Coordinates of C-alpha atoms (C1' of nucleotides) in Angstrom, one line a residue:
Chain A
X1 CA 0.0 0.0 0.0
X2 CA 2.7 2.6 0.6
X3 CA 3.5 3.7 -2.8
X4 CA 6.1 6.5 -3.2
X5 CA 4.6 9.8 -4.0
X6 CA 7.0 12.3 -5.8
X7 CA 5.3 15.3 -4.5
X8 CA 2.0 16.2 -2.8
X9 CA 0.9 15.4 0.7
X10 CA 1.6 12.2 2.3
X11 CA -1.1 9.8 3.3
X12 CA -0.3 10.1 6.7
X13 CA -0.4 14.0 6.7
X14 CA -4.0 13.8 5.3
X15 CA -5.0 11.5 8.0
X16 CA -3.7 13.7 10.6
X17 CA -5.3 16.8 9.2
X18 CA -8.7 15.0 9.1
X19 CA -8.0 14.0 12.7
X20 CA -7.4 17.6 13.7
X21 CA -10.5 18.7 11.7
X22 CA -12.7 16.4 13.5
X23 CA -11.6 17.4 17.0
X24 CA -11.6 21.1 16.1
X25 CA -15.2 20.8 15.6
X26 CA -15.7 19.9 19.2
X27 CA -12.8 22.1 20.3
X28 CA -14.5 25.6 20.8
X29 CA -18.2 24.9 20.0
X30 CA -19.6 27.6 17.8
X31 CA -16.9 30.2 18.8
X32 CA -15.2 30.4 15.4
X33 CA -13.3 33.3 16.4
X34 CA -11.6 31.4 19.0
X35 CA -8.0 30.4 19.1
X36 CA -6.2 27.3 20.2
X37 CA -2.6 26.6 21.0
X38 CA -0.6 23.7 19.3
X39 CA -0.2 22.4 22.8
X40 CA -4.0 22.4 23.5
X41 CA -4.9 20.5 20.3
X42 CA -2.0 18.2 20.6
X43 CA -3.3 17.2 24.1
X44 CA -6.7 16.7 22.8
X45 CA -5.6 14.4 19.9
X46 CA -2.8 12.9 22.0
X47 CA 0.1 13.9 19.8
X48 CA 3.1 16.0 19.9
X49 CA 2.7 19.8 19.7
X50 CA 5.5 20.2 17.3
X51 CA 3.8 17.8 15.0
X52 CA 0.7 19.9 15.0
X53 CA 2.7 23.1 14.2
X54 CA 4.6 21.3 11.3
X55 CA 1.3 19.9 9.9
X56 CA -0.5 23.2 9.9
X57 CA 2.6 25.0 8.5
X58 CA 2.5 22.3 5.7
X59 CA -0.9 23.5 4.5
X60 CA 0.1 27.2 4.8
X61 CA -1.6 28.2 8.0
X62 CA 0.3 30.6 10.2
X63 CA -0.2 30.9 14.0
X64 CA 0.2 34.0 16.1
X65 CA 2.9 33.9 18.9
X66 CA 1.3 34.2 22.3
X67 CA -2.1 33.5 20.7
X68 CA -2.1 30.4 18.6
X69 CA -4.0 29.3 15.7
X70 CA -7.5 30.7 14.7
X71 CA -10.1 27.8 14.8
X72 CA -12.0 29.2 11.8
X73 CA -8.9 29.7 9.7
X74 CA -7.6 26.2 10.1
X75 CA -10.9 24.7 9.5
X76 CA -11.4 26.8 6.3
X77 CA -7.9 25.9 5.1
X78 CA -8.4 22.2 5.7
X79 CA -11.7 22.4 3.7
X80 CA -10.0 24.2 1.1
X81 CA -7.2 21.7 0.8
X82 CA -9.5 18.9 0.2
X83 CA -12.1 20.9 -1.7
X84 CA -14.9 20.2 0.8
X85 CA -16.6 23.4 -0.2
X86 CA -16.8 22.5 -3.9
X87 CA -19.6 20.2 -5.3
X88 CA -18.4 16.8 -6.4
X89 CA -20.6 14.4 -8.0
X90 CA -20.1 10.8 -7.9
X91 CA -22.0 7.5 -8.5
X92 CA -22.6 4.2 -6.7
X93 CA -22.2 0.9 -8.3
X94 CA -24.1 -1.8 -6.3
X95 CA -27.6 -1.4 -4.9
X96 CA -27.2 -3.9 -2.1
X97 CA -27.1 -3.0 1.6
X98 CA -23.8 -1.2 1.5
X99 CA -24.7 0.8 -1.7
X100 CA -28.0 1.8 -0.1
X101 CA -26.1 2.9 3.1
X102 CA -23.9 5.1 1.1
X103 CA -26.9 6.5 -1.1
X104 CA -28.8 7.2 2.1
X105 CA -26.1 8.8 4.2
X106 CA -26.5 12.5 4.2
X107 CA -23.3 13.4 5.8
X108 CA -21.3 13.3 2.5
X109 CA -22.7 16.6 1.7
X110 CA -20.4 18.3 4.4
X111 CA -17.5 17.1 2.4
X112 CA -18.8 18.3 -0.9
X113 CA -19.7 14.9 -2.1
X114 CA -23.1 14.1 -3.7
X115 CA -23.9 10.7 -5.0
X116 CA -26.3 11.4 -7.9
X117 CA -27.0 7.8 -9.3
X118 CA -26.9 4.2 -8.4
X119 CA -26.1 1.4 -10.9
X120 CA -26.6 -2.2 -10.7
X121 CA -26.3 -5.2 -13.0
X122 CA -29.3 -7.0 -11.5
X123 CA -32.3 -6.2 -13.7
X124 CA -34.6 -6.9 -10.8
X125 CA -33.2 -4.0 -8.9
X126 CA -33.2 -1.6 -11.7
X127 CA -36.1 0.8 -11.4
X128 CA -36.3 0.5 -7.7
X129 CA -35.0 3.1 -5.4
X130 CA -32.2 3.1 -2.8
X131 CA -31.6 6.2 -0.5
X132 CA -33.7 8.3 -2.8
X133 CA -31.8 7.4 -5.9
X134 CA -33.2 5.3 -8.9
X135 CA -31.3 2.2 -9.7
X136 CA -30.1 2.4 -13.2
X137 CA -29.0 -0.5 -15.4
X138 CA -25.1 -0.9 -16.0
X139 CA -25.4 -0.2 -19.7
X140 CA -26.3 3.5 -18.7
X141 CA -23.2 3.9 -16.7
X142 CA -20.8 5.0 -19.4
X143 CA -23.1 7.6 -20.9
X144 CA -24.1 9.0 -17.6
X145 CA -20.6 9.3 -16.4
X146 CA -19.6 11.0 -19.6
X147 CA -22.4 13.3 -19.7
X148 CA -22.2 14.5 -16.2
X149 CA -18.3 14.4 -16.2
X150 CA -18.4 12.2 -13.2
X151 CA -14.9 11.4 -11.8
X152 CA -15.5 9.4 -8.7
X153 CA -17.3 6.0 -8.3
X154 CA -18.1 4.1 -5.1
X155 CA -17.8 0.4 -5.8
X156 CA -20.2 -1.5 -3.5
X157 CA -20.7 -4.9 -5.2
X158 CA -19.8 -8.3 -4.0
X159 CA -16.0 -9.3 -4.1
X160 CA -16.7 -11.6 -7.1
X161 CA -18.2 -8.8 -9.3
X162 CA -15.7 -6.1 -8.3
X163 CA -13.0 -6.5 -10.8
X164 CA -15.5 -6.6 -13.8
X165 CA -17.2 -3.5 -12.5
X166 CA -13.7 -1.9 -11.9
X167 CA -13.1 -2.6 -15.6
X168 CA -16.3 -0.9 -16.7
X169 CA -15.5 2.1 -14.5
X170 CA -12.1 2.6 -16.1
X171 CA -13.7 2.2 -19.5
X172 CA -16.3 4.8 -18.6
X173 CA -13.6 7.3 -17.8
X174 CA -13.9 7.2 -14.0
X175 CA -10.6 8.6 -12.4
X176 CA -11.0 7.5 -8.9
X177 CA -12.7 4.4 -7.4
X178 CA -13.6 4.3 -3.9
X179 CA -13.6 0.5 -3.3
X180 CA -15.8 -0.9 -0.7
X181 CA -15.6 -4.4 -2.1
X182 CA -13.6 -6.8 0.2
X183 CA -11.0 -7.5 -2.6
X184 CA -8.2 -5.9 -4.3
X185 CA -8.8 -4.7 -7.8
X186 CA -6.4 -3.7 -10.6
X187 CA -7.0 -0.6 -12.6
X188 CA -5.2 1.3 -15.3
X189 CA -2.4 3.4 -14.1
X190 CA -4.2 6.7 -14.4
X191 CA -7.1 5.6 -12.2
X192 CA -6.7 5.9 -8.5
X193 CA -8.2 3.4 -6.0
X194 CA -8.9 3.8 -2.4
X195 CA -9.6 0.6 -0.8
X196 CA -11.7 0.7 2.4
X197 CA -10.5 -2.6 3.9
X198 CA -13.0 -3.3 6.5
X199 CA -11.0 -6.4 7.6
X200 CA -8.1 -4.4 8.7
X201 CA -10.1 -2.7 11.4
X202 CA -11.5 -6.1 12.4
X203 CA -8.0 -7.5 12.5
X204 CA -6.9 -4.7 14.7
X205 CA -9.8 -5.1 17.3
X206 CA -9.5 -8.9 17.1
X207 CA -5.7 -8.8 17.8
X208 CA -6.2 -6.4 20.8
X209 CA -9.0 -8.3 22.2
X210 CA -7.1 -11.6 22.2
X211 CA -8.7 -14.9 22.2
X212 CA -12.5 -15.2 22.7
X213 CA -11.9 -17.5 25.6
X214 CA -9.4 -15.4 27.7
X215 CA -10.6 -12.3 29.2
X216 CA -7.4 -10.5 29.5
X217 CA -5.9 -8.4 26.7
X218 CA -2.5 -8.7 25.0
X219 CA 0.7 -7.4 26.8
Chain B
X1 CA -4.3 8.6 16.7
X2 CA -0.8 7.3 17.0
X3 CA -0.6 6.3 20.6
X4 CA 2.5 4.7 22.0
X5 CA 2.0 0.8 22.4
X6 CA 4.4 -0.4 25.0
X7 CA 4.5 -4.0 23.5
X8 CA 2.5 -6.0 21.0
X9 CA 2.2 -5.4 17.2
X10 CA 2.1 -2.0 15.8
X11 CA -0.8 -0.8 13.9
X12 CA 1.2 -0.6 10.7
X13 CA 2.3 -4.2 11.1
X14 CA -1.2 -5.3 11.3
X15 CA -2.3 -3.4 8.3
X16 CA 0.6 -4.9 6.3
X17 CA -0.1 -8.5 7.3
X18 CA -3.7 -8.1 6.2
X19 CA -2.4 -6.7 3.0
X20 CA -0.2 -9.8 2.4
X21 CA -3.1 -12.0 3.5
X22 CA -5.4 -10.6 0.9
X23 CA -3.0 -10.9 -1.9
X24 CA -1.8 -14.3 -1.0
X25 CA -5.4 -15.5 -1.5
X26 CA -5.0 -14.5 -5.2
X27 CA -1.3 -15.6 -5.3
X28 CA -1.4 -19.3 -5.9
X29 CA -5.1 -20.0 -6.4
X30 CA -6.0 -23.2 -4.6
X31 CA -2.6 -24.6 -4.5
X32 CA -1.9 -24.4 -0.8
X33 CA 1.2 -26.4 -0.9
X34 CA 2.8 -23.6 -3.1
X35 CA 5.7 -21.5 -2.0
X36 CA 6.4 -17.8 -2.6
X37 CA 9.6 -16.0 -2.3
X38 CA 9.6 -12.7 -0.4
X39 CA 10.7 -10.9 -3.6
X40 CA 7.6 -12.4 -5.3
X41 CA 5.1 -11.2 -2.7
X42 CA 6.8 -7.8 -2.4
X43 CA 6.5 -7.2 -6.1
X44 CA 2.9 -8.1 -6.0
X45 CA 2.1 -5.7 -3.0
X46 CA 4.6 -3.1 -4.2
X47 CA 6.9 -3.2 -1.2
X48 CA 10.5 -4.0 -0.2
X49 CA 11.3 -7.6 -0.1
X50 CA 13.2 -7.3 3.3
X51 CA 10.2 -5.7 4.8
X52 CA 8.1 -8.7 3.8
X53 CA 10.7 -11.0 5.6
X54 CA 10.9 -8.9 8.6
X55 CA 7.1 -8.7 8.9
X56 CA 6.8 -12.6 8.5
X57 CA 9.7 -13.1 11.1
X58 CA 7.7 -10.9 13.5
X59 CA 4.8 -13.4 13.5
X60 CA 7.2 -16.3 13.7
X61 CA 7.0 -17.7 10.2
X62 CA 10.3 -19.2 8.9
X63 CA 11.0 -19.4 5.3
X64 CA 13.2 -22.0 3.5
X65 CA 16.3 -20.7 1.8
X66 CA 16.1 -21.3 -2.0
X67 CA 12.4 -22.2 -1.5
X68 CA 10.6 -19.4 0.2
X69 CA 7.6 -19.3 2.4
X70 CA 4.7 -21.8 2.3
X71 CA 1.4 -20.1 1.3
X72 CA -0.5 -22.3 3.5
X73 CA 1.7 -21.9 6.6
X74 CA 1.8 -18.0 6.3
X75 CA -2.0 -17.9 5.9
X76 CA -2.5 -20.0 8.8
X77 CA -0.3 -18.2 11.0
X78 CA -1.9 -14.8 10.2
X79 CA -5.4 -16.3 10.9
X80 CA -4.0 -17.6 14.2
X81 CA -2.5 -14.3 15.2
X82 CA -5.8 -12.5 14.7
X83 CA -7.9 -15.3 15.8
X84 CA -9.8 -15.7 12.5
X85 CA -10.6 -19.4 13.2
X86 CA -12.1 -18.7 16.6
X87 CA -15.7 -17.8 17.0
X88 CA -16.4 -14.4 18.1
X89 CA -19.9 -13.0 18.8
X90 CA -20.6 -9.3 18.5
X91 CA -23.6 -7.1 18.5
X92 CA -24.7 -4.2 16.5
X93 CA -26.2 -1.0 17.7
X94 CA -28.1 0.9 15.1
X95 CA -30.7 -0.6 12.9
X96 CA -30.3 2.0 10.0
X97 CA -28.8 1.5 6.7
X98 CA -25.3 0.8 7.9
X99 CA -26.3 -1.3 10.8
X100 CA -28.3 -3.4 8.2
X101 CA -25.4 -3.6 5.9
X102 CA -23.2 -4.9 8.6
X103 CA -25.8 -7.4 9.7
X104 CA -26.3 -8.6 6.3
X105 CA -22.8 -9.0 5.3
X106 CA -21.9 -12.6 5.4
X107 CA -18.2 -12.0 4.8
X108 CA -17.3 -11.4 8.5
X109 CA -17.6 -15.3 9.1
X110 CA -14.3 -15.6 7.3
X111 CA -12.7 -13.7 10.1
X112 CA -14.4 -15.4 12.9
X113 CA -16.9 -12.7 13.4
X114 CA -20.6 -13.3 13.9
X115 CA -23.1 -10.5 14.6
X116 CA -25.8 -12.0 16.8
X117 CA -28.0 -9.2 17.7
X118 CA -29.0 -5.7 16.6
X119 CA -30.2 -3.0 19.1
X120 CA -32.0 0.2 18.4
X121 CA -33.4 2.9 20.5
X122 CA -36.2 3.5 18.2
X123 CA -39.2 1.6 19.4
X124 CA -40.7 1.7 15.9
X125 CA -37.7 -0.4 14.7
X126 CA -37.8 -2.9 17.5
X127 CA -39.3 -6.1 16.6
X128 CA -38.4 -5.7 12.8
X129 CA -35.7 -7.6 11.2
X130 CA -32.3 -6.4 9.6
X131 CA -30.0 -8.8 7.9
X132 CA -31.7 -11.7 9.5
X133 CA -31.5 -10.5 12.9
X134 CA -34.4 -9.3 15.1
X135 CA -34.0 -5.7 16.3
X136 CA -34.0 -5.4 20.1
X137 CA -34.8 -2.4 22.4
X138 CA -31.7 -0.8 24.0
X139 CA -32.7 -1.8 27.7
X140 CA -32.0 -5.5 26.6
X141 CA -28.4 -4.6 25.6
X142 CA -26.8 -5.0 29.0
X143 CA -28.4 -8.3 29.9
X144 CA -27.7 -9.7 26.5
X145 CA -24.1 -8.7 26.4
X146 CA -23.6 -10.1 30.0
X147 CA -25.3 -13.4 29.4
X148 CA -23.6 -14.0 26.1
X149 CA -20.2 -12.6 27.3
X150 CA -20.1 -10.4 24.4
X151 CA -16.9 -8.2 24.0
X152 CA -17.3 -6.4 20.7
X153 CA -19.9 -4.0 19.6
X154 CA -20.3 -2.2 16.2
X155 CA -21.6 1.3 16.8
X156 CA -23.7 2.3 13.7
X157 CA -25.9 5.1 15.0
X158 CA -26.0 8.8 13.9
X159 CA -23.3 11.0 15.2
X160 CA -25.5 12.8 17.6
X161 CA -26.3 9.5 19.2
X162 CA -23.0 8.0 19.3
X163 CA -21.6 9.1 22.5
X164 CA -24.6 8.3 24.5
X165 CA -24.6 4.8 23.1
X166 CA -20.9 4.5 23.7
X167 CA -21.6 5.2 27.3
X168 CA -24.2 2.4 27.5
X169 CA -21.8 0.0 25.7
X170 CA -19.0 0.7 28.3
X171 CA -21.6 0.3 31.1
X172 CA -22.7 -3.2 29.7
X173 CA -19.1 -4.3 29.8
X174 CA -18.3 -4.2 26.1
X175 CA -14.5 -4.2 25.7
X176 CA -14.0 -3.0 22.1
X177 CA -16.1 -0.7 20.1
X178 CA -16.1 -0.7 16.4
X179 CA -17.2 2.9 15.7
X180 CA -18.7 3.5 12.4
X181 CA -20.4 6.8 13.6
X182 CA -18.8 9.9 12.0
X183 CA -17.7 11.4 15.4
X184 CA -15.0 10.7 17.9
X185 CA -16.3 9.1 21.1
X186 CA -14.7 8.9 24.5
X187 CA -14.7 5.9 26.5
X188 CA -13.2 4.4 29.7
X189 CA -9.5 3.6 29.6
X190 CA -10.1 -0.1 29.4
X191 CA -12.4 0.0 26.4
X192 CA -10.6 0.1 23.0
X193 CA -12.1 2.0 20.1
X194 CA -11.5 1.6 16.4
X195 CA -13.0 4.4 14.5
X196 CA -13.9 3.8 10.8
X197 CA -13.4 7.3 9.6
X198 CA -15.0 7.2 6.2
X199 CA -14.2 10.9 5.7
X200 CA -10.4 10.1 5.7
X201 CA -10.8 8.0 2.6
X202 CA -13.0 10.7 0.9
X203 CA -10.3 13.4 1.8
X204 CA -7.7 11.2 0.2
X205 CA -9.6 10.8 -3.0
X206 CA -10.7 14.3 -3.1
X207 CA -7.2 15.6 -2.5
X208 CA -5.8 13.5 -5.3
X209 CA -8.7 14.3 -7.7
X210 CA -8.1 17.9 -7.2
X211 CA -10.7 20.6 -7.9
X212 CA -13.9 19.3 -9.6
X213 CA -13.3 21.9 -12.3
X214 CA -9.9 21.2 -13.4
X215 CA -9.2 17.9 -15.1
X216 CA -5.5 17.4 -14.3
X217 CA -4.4 15.8 -10.9
X218 CA -2.1 17.3 -8.3
X219 CA 1.7 17.3 -8.9
Chain C
dT1 C1' 27.2 -29.0 -6.3
dA2 C1' 26.0 -24.3 -7.5
dG3 C1' 23.1 -20.8 -6.8
dA4 C1' 18.7 -18.8 -5.0
dT5 C1' 16.7 -17.3 -1.1
dT6 C1' 16.5 -16.8 3.6
dG7 C1' 17.6 -14.4 8.3
dT8 C1' 19.9 -10.7 10.2
dT9 C1' 23.3 -7.1 10.9
dA10 C1' 24.6 -2.6 9.4
dA11 C1' 23.6 1.7 6.8
dT12 C1' 20.3 4.9 5.3
dC13 C1' 16.6 7.5 5.3
dG14 C1' 12.8 9.9 7.0
dA15 C1' 9.8 11.1 10.6
dT16 C1' 9.3 12.5 15.3
dT17 C1' 10.7 15.3 19.1
dA18 C1' 13.5 18.8 21.5
dA19 C1' 15.4 23.2 21.8
dC20 C1' 15.3 27.8 21.3
dA21 C1' 15.6 32.4 19.2
dA22 C1' 11.9 35.3 17.3
dT23 C1' 7.9 37.6 18.2
dC24 C1' 3.6 39.7 19.4
Chain D
dT1 C1' 7.1 45.1 29.3
dA2 C1' 7.3 40.0 30.5
dG3 C1' 6.1 35.8 29.0
dA4 C1' 3.6 32.6 26.3
dT5 C1' 3.6 30.5 22.0
dT6 C1' 5.2 30.4 17.5
dG7 C1' 8.3 28.8 13.5
dT8 C1' 12.3 26.4 12.6
dT9 C1' 16.7 24.3 13.1
dA10 C1' 19.1 20.5 15.3
dA11 C1' 19.0 16.0 17.7
dT12 C1' 16.9 11.8 18.3
dC13 C1' 14.5 8.0 17.4
dG14 C1' 12.5 4.4 14.6
dA15 C1' 11.5 2.4 10.4
dT16 C1' 13.0 1.1 5.8
dT17 C1' 16.4 -0.6 2.8
dA18 C1' 20.9 -2.5 1.5
dA19 C1' 24.2 -6.0 2.2
dC20 C1' 25.8 -10.4 2.8
dA21 C1' 27.0 -14.7 5.2
dA22 C1' 24.2 -18.9 6.3
dT23 C1' 21.9 -22.5 4.1
dC24 C1' 19.2 -26.0 1.9

DNA sequence: TAGATTGTTAATCGATTAACAATC
DNA sequence: TAGATTGTTAATCGATTAACAATC
C-alpha cells in the first residue's frame, strides 16, 4: 500500500489533518473566532505539539505567537485543501445493503460529495430506489458518467463482481474508485483506487481483544 | 491517533499483514502447498522484500532458503495471530442502513466474527428484522451482552447518538467498540475503540482528484 | 554441487521530538 | 514590558532498505 509519492501530501499527513479537523469541531463549540494553541490541540488528539505546528505549516496556516491558531482559519484551510466546499458528483455501483447505506447517508454533503446515481447489474433491482436514488442498469453507466463528467465512483458490489465492474468504470472514464468491495482490484495506471479494507479494522480489534476464551488483553 | 504501544504489534504491521493476507489469497489460487519468495510477494504488493521477510519473522514464520515461504503456513499463522478461526460474537447498535449492511454482510464469518443481535433505541424499529437479525430494544443490551459474554460491539448510529450509546456499551461491559459513527467518542480507559473514519478515505480521494473543475491531478 | 533465497546485521533514510531564538 | 507561543533548526529516534554470510 505505501507507494512513493513524488510530491504532494503524504497519506499520513492527510489522515492527521482530518483528525485535527474532526476534533476542532468539538474544540471551541460555535466560537469560530476562538484560538487554540498547538499544545492544546496536541493534548486533545494525543500527539506532539511540534507535529501539530509542522502539519499546519504544511498547509500554509500561520499561527500567532502568544495567541495560537484561529479555529476558523484552520478549518477553512483544511476544507480548501480537500475541496470540501466544492460540489463533487459521484456514482455508486451496487444497490445492495452497502450501496444503499452510502446512498442514504446525508453526511457526505459536508465534504462536498453528492452521489447522484446508483447502478446495478441485477435487472430486478433496476427501477427500484435506494436512498432516494433510482437504480439504473449498467449499460447506462458510461453515458451517464460521460455526460455529467463524473470522476468518482463508489464500488459497493460483492467481491466476485468487483474486478469486472472496476474494468467498466475505467472504461467509462472514472478517475477515482472508492472500493468498498472486500477484494483488491487492478485498474489502469491513471485511475486511483482507495480501498476501504474493513477487515483491517476487524483484525486490529480482534488482535487487541485476544482470544474469545481468555478475558485478558494482549501485553 | 498514533498512541504509543508498550508492546505488541504495531498498527502498521497489522495493516501490512492483512495486506499480504489478501494478496496471498490470489497468489497461488488453490495450490496451498505452493511456496512464494519474499521478492515475489513484495513485487505483488509493491513493497520492499526485506520488509516482507521482517514482517513474517515478526509473527514467527520461517522461510526456507532457496524455496521461500509456504502459502498455507503463512495464511494459517496470520489467521492464528488475529484469531480468525475462533468464533467471536458481537452485537450491532443501530438498525439503520449501515447497521443493516453490517448485519447482512456474510463475509465477516471468514474472520471469525458473527453478529448475533441488533439493538436500536427507536421503538418503531424494535421487532423488525435487519439482515436476518431481530432488532431489540436498548434496555435489553446490557443483559444480552452479559449473558452471552459479548466483548465487541459495532456502533452504527447517527453522530448525535454515538456518545450516549458508547456510554451504554461501556456500562454493559463491552471491551471493544467498532465505531462507524462519524464522530469521535470518549470511552473508559479499558475500552478500546476503532474508529472507521470514512471521511479520511474521502479526503484522500478528493485531494488526489483535485478541484472538480480542473481535469488534471495534483503534482 | 551451485546458486537462489533466507535471516539478520549494518547503513540509510525519514519522521518525530527537543530546543530555542523570534515575536507579538 | 514580560512571558507565552510560534516557526524552525538541530538532535533523536525508529523504520526502511541494503548487504551479505548462512543454508538448503
